Every structure is written in structure tokens, then in C-alpha cells.
Amino acid sequence: MTEIPKDHPRYESLLAREKVVAGVKMGFTSIQGLIAQGRGESFDYLIGERSTESALYAERAAVAALLLAKNPVISVNGNVAALAPEKVVSLADITGAKIEVNLFHRTETRVHLIIEQLKANGASEVLGKNPDASLELSHARRMVESKGIYTADVVLVPLEDGDRCEKLVEMGKTVITIDLNPLSRTSRTATISIVDNLTRALDNMVRLAGGMKQERKEELVKLITTYDNKKVLSEAISEIQEHLKAIAAEMEY
Ligand code: PTJ
């Protein structure tokens, strides 16, 4: 991995890029993952590389859903394994969620390497190697485990493609996404769409979960029943507009 000096003004962003490149070189991130990362970076610029108010609100609702779930599952792909394996493990530990590898560009080698990467970061059990159930999809993301994604009531699917998100919602599951693009089909289809960078979102969710675990169950239920995803997405888009307007105004002077 290229050494990025800590005082570089774009340190966080360059480090994330290096992690995805390293994932590709090690064989567990797909080459297409580089394109996905680039798309994410562009949206993060527009958002202002910060967790917006609407993102933090969605993250609270997402944590409430995970804490209340009977069988919560966090789905991991090649980009997530490269960028934040330790954060996935922390969130799974604090919310009691299972972890399952589920890939669009599936190869058994990639599944194996991602499981190893998660275990090296503290995961005790990782599902995904022995899919014994199928979602009604024509691509590899259909391959899931019956004790994991297939029977999950709440699924966190970071950096997802719209197809599986739609299918999981159709199956009656609460689907949480993390996607910097508020216009993506995934963001528009999910139950709870977190428009934030994966690494910031997971840090926020782990921190929030620590406090929310002590909250009364009724408070968590209220958060979910009053949550309106369309409103959250509309606010996310407005926050981008406001951010760009402020920059444009600065440039005029
Ligand atoms: O490992 P695989 O085979 O399962 O493939 C994973 C990728 C990510 C390559 C695959 O799911 C894919 O092609 O995804 P898309 O369709 O490119 O969608 C990825 C979405 O995630 C895009 O809307 C990006 O803007 C967004 N995104 C990219 N990086 C980040 C992100 N969102 C949050 N944080 C990021 N770091």
C-alpha cells in the first residue's frame, strides 16, 4: 500500500482509495470495486465529506432497527471488506448481528478471502461460504444462507446494487443501505437509506449503538415508526444543494 502522509489534506480519501486498491491486489475486492469507489468519492465531494443531519438521523433509525431485530445480518462485499472490516465486526458485536459475505462478482476464492479478512479483524463466525437458499435473482447475489440473509428480518447492505435491495424489501425485510448516492435505485428502494461514507457511517453507528442499547425499547420502536425514508432522501439532496450553494457564494467574493 502506498504510504499516505498523515498531514496530506486529502489523507482520509487517499487512504480509502489505497485500501480498495490493496483489496483488488489481494484478490478479494473486484476490479469493478474501483469504479464503485470512484463514484462514491464524487458524491462525497458533493456532500462535503461529512455526516449530514439526515445521515445521522437515518443512522439512529438503522441502529434502532438492528437492536430490535430478531435475526439481524450485515452483508459484506469486496469493497466493504477492504474499507472497514474492523468496523463491521464492531457493529455486529454491539448489535448482535450475524455477518454474511454476499457478492455480485462471486468467486469462491473471493468469498474465502473475505471471510479470512473478517476473521483477521476479530469476527468469530462469518456466513456466506455454504449458500443453501436462493433469492429470486438471476445473478450471484441470489446465493444466501438460510440461517443468515434468507431468514433475516433486518439486513444491512452497504454499497448494494438495486436488484437485491428491491428483492429483500419485497420479502418483507427491513433493508438498511449505506450509499453515498441518494439518487441510486438502492437508496430509493431501501427501508432506511444512509447517505454517508461507509467508514463514517459505521463509526457513527457503533458509537450510537453504545448509547442506544441503554434506551427503553419503546424509544427505539418510536424511532422506527416515525421514520420517513422519502423525507430523509429529500433532505439529503437538499443538504447537497445547500452545500454547493454555499461554495458557489464563497467563489463570488
Ligand atoms: O464485491 P462485489 O462483487 O459484490 O461488488 C461490489 C460492488 C460495490 C463493486 C458492486 O456492488 C457494485 O458494482 O456496486 P455499484 O453498483 O457501483 O454501487 C455502489 C454504490 O456505492 C454507488 O452508488 C456508490 O456511490 C456507493 N459507494 C461507493 N463507495 C462508497 C459508497 N457509498 C458509501 N461509502 C463508500 N465508501
CSV table of C-alpha atoms and ligand atoms in Angstrom, one decimal:
chain,number,residue,atom,x,y,z
A,1,MET,CA,0.0,0.0,0.0
A,2,THR,CA,1.4,3.4,-0.9
A,3,GLU,CA,2.3,5.4,2.3
A,4,ILE,CA,0.0,8.5,2.5
A,5,PRO,CA,1.5,11.2,4.8
A,6,LYS,CA,-0.9,11.9,7.7
A,7,ASP,CA,-0.7,15.7,7.1
A,8,HIS,CA,-1.9,15.3,3.5
A,9,PRO,CA,-5.1,17.4,3.1
A,10,ARG,CA,-6.8,14.5,1.4
A,11,TYR,CA,-5.5,11.9,3.8
A,12,GLU,CA,-8.8,10.1,4.6
A,13,SER,CA,-9.9,9.9,1.0
A,14,LEU,CA,-6.5,8.8,-0.3
A,15,LEU,CA,-6.2,6.2,2.4
A,16,ALA,CA,-9.6,4.7,1.5
A,17,ARG,CA,-8.6,4.6,-2.2
A,18,GLU,CA,-5.3,2.7,-1.2
A,19,LYS,CA,-7.4,0.2,0.8
A,20,VAL,CA,-9.6,-0.6,-2.1
A,21,VAL,CA,-6.6,-0.9,-4.4
A,22,ALA,CA,-5.0,-3.2,-1.9
A,23,GLY,CA,-8.2,-5.3,-1.7
A,24,VAL,CA,-8.0,-5.7,-5.5
A,25,LYS,CA,-4.3,-6.7,-5.4
A,26,MET,CA,-5.0,-9.2,-2.6
A,27,GLY,CA,-7.8,-10.7,-4.7
A,28,PHE,CA,-10.9,-10.1,-2.5
A,29,THR,CA,-12.1,-6.8,-4.0
A,30,SER,CA,-13.4,-6.9,-7.5
A,31,ILE,CA,-11.9,-4.7,-10.2
A,32,GLN,CA,-15.3,-3.1,-10.6
A,33,GLY,CA,-15.0,-2.1,-6.9
A,34,LEU,CA,-12.5,0.6,-8.1
A,35,ILE,CA,-15.2,2.2,-10.2
A,36,ALA,CA,-17.7,2.0,-7.3
A,37,GLN,CA,-15.2,3.7,-5.0
A,38,GLY,CA,-14.7,6.5,-7.6
A,39,ARG,CA,-18.4,7.0,-7.8
A,40,GLY,CA,-18.6,7.2,-4.1
A,41,GLU,CA,-15.8,9.7,-3.9
A,42,SER,CA,-17.6,12.1,-6.3
A,43,PHE,CA,-20.8,12.0,-4.2
A,44,ASP,CA,-18.8,12.5,-1.1
A,45,TYR,CA,-17.3,15.7,-2.5
A,46,LEU,CA,-20.8,17.0,-3.3
A,47,ILE,CA,-22.0,16.1,0.2
A,48,GLY,CA,-18.9,17.9,1.8
A,49,GLU,CA,-17.3,14.8,3.2
A,50,ARG,CA,-19.3,15.0,6.4
A,51,SER,CA,-22.1,13.1,8.1
A,52,THR,CA,-25.1,15.3,7.4
A,53,GLU,CA,-28.0,15.7,9.8
A,54,SER,CA,-30.2,13.5,7.6
A,55,ALA,CA,-27.5,10.8,7.6
A,56,LEU,CA,-27.2,10.8,11.4
A,57,TYR,CA,-30.9,10.6,11.7
A,58,ALA,CA,-31.0,7.6,9.3
A,59,GLU,CA,-28.1,6.0,11.2
A,60,ARG,CA,-30.0,6.3,14.5
A,61,ALA,CA,-33.1,4.6,12.9
A,62,ALA,CA,-30.8,1.9,11.4
A,63,VAL,CA,-29.2,1.2,14.8
A,64,ALA,CA,-32.7,1.0,16.4
A,65,ALA,CA,-33.8,-1.5,13.7
A,66,LEU,CA,-30.7,-3.6,14.3
A,67,LEU,CA,-31.1,-3.6,18.1
A,68,LEU,CA,-34.8,-4.6,17.9
A,69,ALA,CA,-34.3,-7.3,15.2
A,70,LYS,CA,-34.6,-11.0,15.9
A,71,ASN,CA,-32.1,-12.1,13.2
A,72,PRO,CA,-30.1,-9.1,12.0
A,73,VAL,CA,-27.5,-9.7,9.3
A,74,ILE,CA,-24.7,-7.4,7.9
A,75,SER,CA,-24.0,-8.3,4.3
A,76,VAL,CA,-20.3,-7.8,3.2
A,77,ASN,CA,-18.9,-7.4,-0.3
A,78,GLY,CA,-15.4,-6.8,-1.6
A,79,ASN,CA,-15.4,-3.0,-1.1
A,80,VAL,CA,-16.7,-3.3,2.5
A,81,ALA,CA,-14.1,-5.9,3.4
A,82,ALA,CA,-11.3,-3.6,2.0
A,83,LEU,CA,-12.5,-0.4,3.6
A,84,ALA,CA,-13.9,-1.3,7.1
A,85,PRO,CA,-13.7,-4.9,8.2
A,86,GLU,CA,-12.9,-4.0,11.8
A,87,LYS,CA,-15.9,-1.6,11.9
A,88,VAL,CA,-18.3,-4.3,10.5
A,89,VAL,CA,-17.1,-6.6,13.3
A,90,SER,CA,-17.6,-4.0,15.9
A,91,LEU,CA,-21.1,-3.2,14.7
A,92,ALA,CA,-22.0,-6.9,14.6
A,93,ASP,CA,-20.7,-7.4,18.1
A,94,ILE,CA,-22.6,-4.5,19.6
A,95,THR,CA,-25.9,-5.2,17.9
A,96,GLY,CA,-25.8,-9.0,17.9
A,97,ALA,CA,-25.9,-9.1,14.1
A,98,LYS,CA,-24.5,-12.0,12.0
A,99,ILE,CA,-22.1,-11.3,9.2
A,100,GLU,CA,-22.6,-12.8,5.7
A,101,VAL,CA,-20.5,-12.5,2.6
A,102,ASN,CA,-22.6,-11.9,-0.4
A,103,LEU,CA,-21.0,-10.9,-3.8
A,104,PHE,CA,-22.2,-9.6,-7.1
A,105,HIS,CA,-19.0,-10.8,-8.9
A,106,ARG,CA,-18.9,-14.0,-6.9
A,107,THR,CA,-16.0,-16.5,-6.9
A,108,GLU,CA,-15.4,-19.0,-4.2
A,109,THR,CA,-11.8,-17.6,-3.8
A,110,ARG,CA,-13.1,-14.1,-3.1
A,111,VAL,CA,-15.7,-15.4,-0.6
A,112,HIS,CA,-12.9,-17.4,1.2
A,113,LEU,CA,-10.5,-14.4,1.2
A,114,ILE,CA,-13.2,-12.0,2.6
A,115,ILE,CA,-14.1,-14.4,5.3
A,116,GLU,CA,-10.4,-14.6,6.2
A,117,GLN,CA,-10.1,-10.8,6.2
A,118,LEU,CA,-13.1,-10.5,8.6
A,119,LYS,CA,-11.8,-13.2,10.9
A,120,ALA,CA,-8.4,-11.5,11.0
A,121,ASN,CA,-10.3,-8.4,12.2
A,122,GLY,CA,-12.0,-10.3,15.0
A,123,ALA,CA,-15.1,-12.0,13.5
A,124,SER,CA,-15.8,-15.4,15.1
A,125,GLU,CA,-18.4,-16.7,12.5
A,126,VAL,CA,-18.9,-15.4,9.0
A,127,LEU,CA,-21.6,-16.9,6.8
A,128,GLY,CA,-21.7,-17.0,3.0
A,129,LYS,CA,-19.4,-19.9,2.2
A,130,ASN,CA,-22.2,-22.5,2.1
A,131,PRO,CA,-25.3,-20.9,0.4
A,132,ASP,CA,-28.2,-23.2,0.9
A,133,ALA,CA,-31.0,-20.8,-0.1
A,134,SER,CA,-31.8,-18.6,-3.1
A,135,LEU,CA,-33.3,-15.2,-3.6
A,136,GLU,CA,-35.3,-14.7,-6.8
A,137,LEU,CA,-32.5,-13.1,-8.7
A,138,SER,CA,-30.7,-14.1,-11.9
A,139,HIS,CA,-27.2,-13.1,-10.6
A,140,ALA,CA,-24.9,-14.4,-8.0
A,141,ARG,CA,-26.3,-12.2,-5.2
A,142,ARG,CA,-29.2,-14.7,-5.1
A,143,MET,CA,-26.9,-17.2,-3.2
A,144,VAL,CA,-27.5,-16.8,0.5
A,145,GLU,CA,-27.6,-18.9,3.7
A,146,SER,CA,-30.9,-19.9,5.2
A,147,LYS,CA,-29.8,-19.0,8.8
A,148,GLY,CA,-28.5,-15.7,7.5
A,149,ILE,CA,-29.8,-13.3,4.9
A,150,TYR,CA,-32.6,-15.6,3.8
A,151,THR,CA,-34.4,-15.6,7.2
A,152,ALA,CA,-33.1,-12.2,8.4
A,153,ASP,CA,-35.7,-9.7,9.5
A,154,VAL,CA,-33.3,-6.8,9.2
A,155,VAL,CA,-30.4,-6.7,6.7
A,156,LEU,CA,-27.7,-4.0,6.4
A,157,VAL,CA,-26.5,-4.0,2.8
A,158,PRO,CA,-23.7,-1.4,2.3
A,159,LEU,CA,-22.7,-0.5,-1.3
A,160,GLU,CA,-25.5,-2.5,-2.7
A,161,ASP,CA,-27.0,-3.0,-6.2
A,162,GLY,CA,-30.6,-2.1,-6.5
A,163,ASP,CA,-31.8,-5.5,-7.6
A,164,ARG,CA,-31.2,-7.4,-4.4
A,165,CYS,CA,-32.3,-4.5,-2.3
A,166,GLU,CA,-35.6,-4.5,-4.0
A,167,LYS,CA,-36.0,-8.3,-3.6
A,168,LEU,CA,-35.2,-8.2,0.1
A,169,VAL,CA,-37.7,-5.4,0.6
A,170,GLU,CA,-40.3,-7.5,-1.4
A,171,MET,CA,-39.6,-10.4,1.0
A,172,GLY,CA,-40.8,-8.1,3.9
A,173,LYS,CA,-37.4,-7.4,5.4
A,174,THR,CA,-36.2,-4.1,6.8
A,175,VAL,CA,-33.4,-3.2,4.4
A,176,ILE,CA,-30.7,-0.7,5.5
A,177,THR,CA,-28.3,0.7,2.9
A,178,ILE,CA,-25.2,2.8,3.1
A,179,ASP,CA,-24.8,4.6,-0.2
A,180,LEU,CA,-23.3,8.0,-0.9
A,181,ASN,CA,-25.6,8.4,-3.9
A,182,PRO,CA,-29.1,9.5,-2.8
A,183,LEU,CA,-30.4,9.0,-6.3
A,184,SER,CA,-29.3,5.4,-6.7
A,185,ARG,CA,-32.0,2.7,-7.1
A,186,THR,CA,-30.7,1.2,-3.9
A,187,SER,CA,-31.2,4.4,-1.9
A,188,ARG,CA,-34.7,4.8,-3.4
A,189,THR,CA,-35.7,1.3,-2.7
A,190,ALA,CA,-34.4,0.6,0.8
A,191,THR,CA,-36.4,0.9,4.0
A,192,ILE,CA,-33.6,3.1,5.7
A,193,SER,CA,-31.1,4.8,3.3
A,194,ILE,CA,-28.0,6.1,4.9
A,195,VAL,CA,-26.4,8.7,2.5
A,196,ASP,CA,-23.0,8.7,4.1
A,197,ASN,CA,-19.5,7.3,3.5
A,198,LEU,CA,-19.3,3.7,4.7
A,199,THR,CA,-16.4,4.4,7.1
A,200,ARG,CA,-18.1,7.4,8.7
A,201,ALA,CA,-21.5,5.7,8.8
A,202,LEU,CA,-20.1,2.6,10.6
A,203,ASP,CA,-18.2,4.7,13.1
A,204,ASN,CA,-21.3,6.7,13.9
A,205,MET,CA,-23.5,3.5,14.2
A,206,VAL,CA,-21.1,1.8,16.6
A,207,ARG,CA,-20.9,5.0,18.7
A,208,LEU,CA,-24.7,5.4,18.6
A,209,ALA,CA,-25.4,1.7,19.4
A,210,GLY,CA,-23.3,2.0,22.6
A,211,GLY,CA,-25.7,4.6,24.0
A,212,MET,CA,-28.9,3.3,22.4
A,213,LYS,CA,-28.5,-0.1,23.9
A,214,GLN,CA,-29.4,1.5,27.2
A,215,GLU,CA,-32.5,3.2,25.8
A,216,ARG,CA,-36.0,1.9,26.5
A,217,LYS,CA,-37.4,-0.5,23.9
A,218,GLU,CA,-40.4,1.9,23.3
A,219,GLU,CA,-38.0,4.7,22.4
A,220,LEU,CA,-36.4,2.6,19.7
A,221,VAL,CA,-39.7,1.5,18.4
A,222,LYS,CA,-40.8,5.1,18.2
A,223,LEU,CA,-37.7,6.0,16.2
A,224,ILE,CA,-38.6,3.4,13.6
A,225,THR,CA,-42.4,4.0,13.4
A,226,THR,CA,-41.9,7.8,12.9
A,227,TYR,CA,-39.1,7.3,10.4
A,228,ASP,CA,-39.8,8.5,6.8
A,229,ASN,CA,-37.2,7.4,4.2
A,230,LYS,CA,-38.5,9.6,1.4
A,231,LYS,CA,-38.2,12.7,3.6
A,232,VAL,CA,-34.7,11.6,4.6
A,233,LEU,CA,-33.6,11.3,1.0
A,234,SER,CA,-35.2,14.6,0.1
A,235,GLU,CA,-33.3,16.2,2.9
A,236,ALA,CA,-30.0,14.5,1.8
A,237,ILE,CA,-30.5,16.1,-1.7
A,238,SER,CA,-31.3,19.5,-0.2
A,239,GLU,CA,-28.2,19.3,2.0
A,240,ILE,CA,-26.1,18.7,-1.1
A,241,GLN,CA,-27.8,21.7,-2.8
A,242,GLU,CA,-27.1,23.9,0.3
A,243,HIS,CA,-23.5,22.8,0.4
A,244,LEU,CA,-23.0,23.6,-3.2
A,245,LYS,CA,-24.8,27.0,-3.0
A,246,ALA,CA,-22.5,28.0,0.0
A,247,ILE,CA,-19.4,27.1,-2.1
A,248,ALA,CA,-20.7,29.0,-5.1
A,249,ALA,CA,-21.4,32.0,-2.9
A,250,GLU,CA,-17.9,31.9,-1.5
A,251,MET,CA,-16.4,31.9,-5.0
A,252,GLU,CA,-18.3,35.0,-6.0
A,253,TYR,CA,-16.4,37.1,-3.4
B,1,PTJ,O1,-17.7,-7.3,-4.2
B,1,PTJ,P1,-18.8,-7.4,-5.2
B,1,PTJ,O2,-18.5,-8.4,-6.3
B,1,PTJ,O3,-20.1,-7.8,-4.5
B,1,PTJ,O4,-19.1,-6.0,-5.9
B,1,PTJ,C1,-19.3,-4.8,-5.1
B,1,PTJ,C2,-19.5,-3.6,-5.9
B,1,PTJ,C3,-19.5,-2.4,-5.0
B,1,PTJ,C4,-18.4,-3.4,-7.0
B,1,PTJ,C5,-20.9,-3.7,-6.6
B,1,PTJ,O5,-21.9,-3.9,-5.6
B,1,PTJ,C6,-21.2,-2.5,-7.5
B,1,PTJ,O6,-21.0,-2.5,-8.7
B,1,PTJ,O7,-21.8,-1.5,-6.9
B,1,PTJ,P2,-22.3,-0.2,-7.6
B,1,PTJ,O8,-23.5,-0.5,-8.5
B,1,PTJ,O9,-21.1,0.5,-8.2
B,1,PTJ,O10,-22.8,0.7,-6.4
B,1,PTJ,C7,-22.0,1.1,-5.4
B,1,PTJ,C8,-22.7,2.3,-4.7
B,1,PTJ,O11,-22.0,2.6,-3.6
B,1,PTJ,C9,-22.6,3.6,-5.6
B,1,PTJ,O12,-23.9,4.3,-5.6
B,1,PTJ,C10,-21.5,4.4,-4.9
B,1,PTJ,O13,-21.8,5.8,-5.0
B,1,PTJ,C11,-21.6,3.9,-3.5
B,1,PTJ,N1,-20.3,4.0,-2.8
B,1,PTJ,C12,-19.1,3.7,-3.3
B,1,PTJ,N2,-18.2,3.8,-2.3
B,1,PTJ,C13,-18.8,4.2,-1.2
B,1,PTJ,C14,-20.2,4.3,-1.5
B,1,PTJ,N3,-21.1,4.6,-0.5
B,1,PTJ,C15,-20.7,4.8,0.7
B,1,PTJ,N4,-19.4,4.7,1.0
B,1,PTJ,C16,-18.4,4.4,0.2
B,1,PTJ,N5,-17.1,4.3,0.5
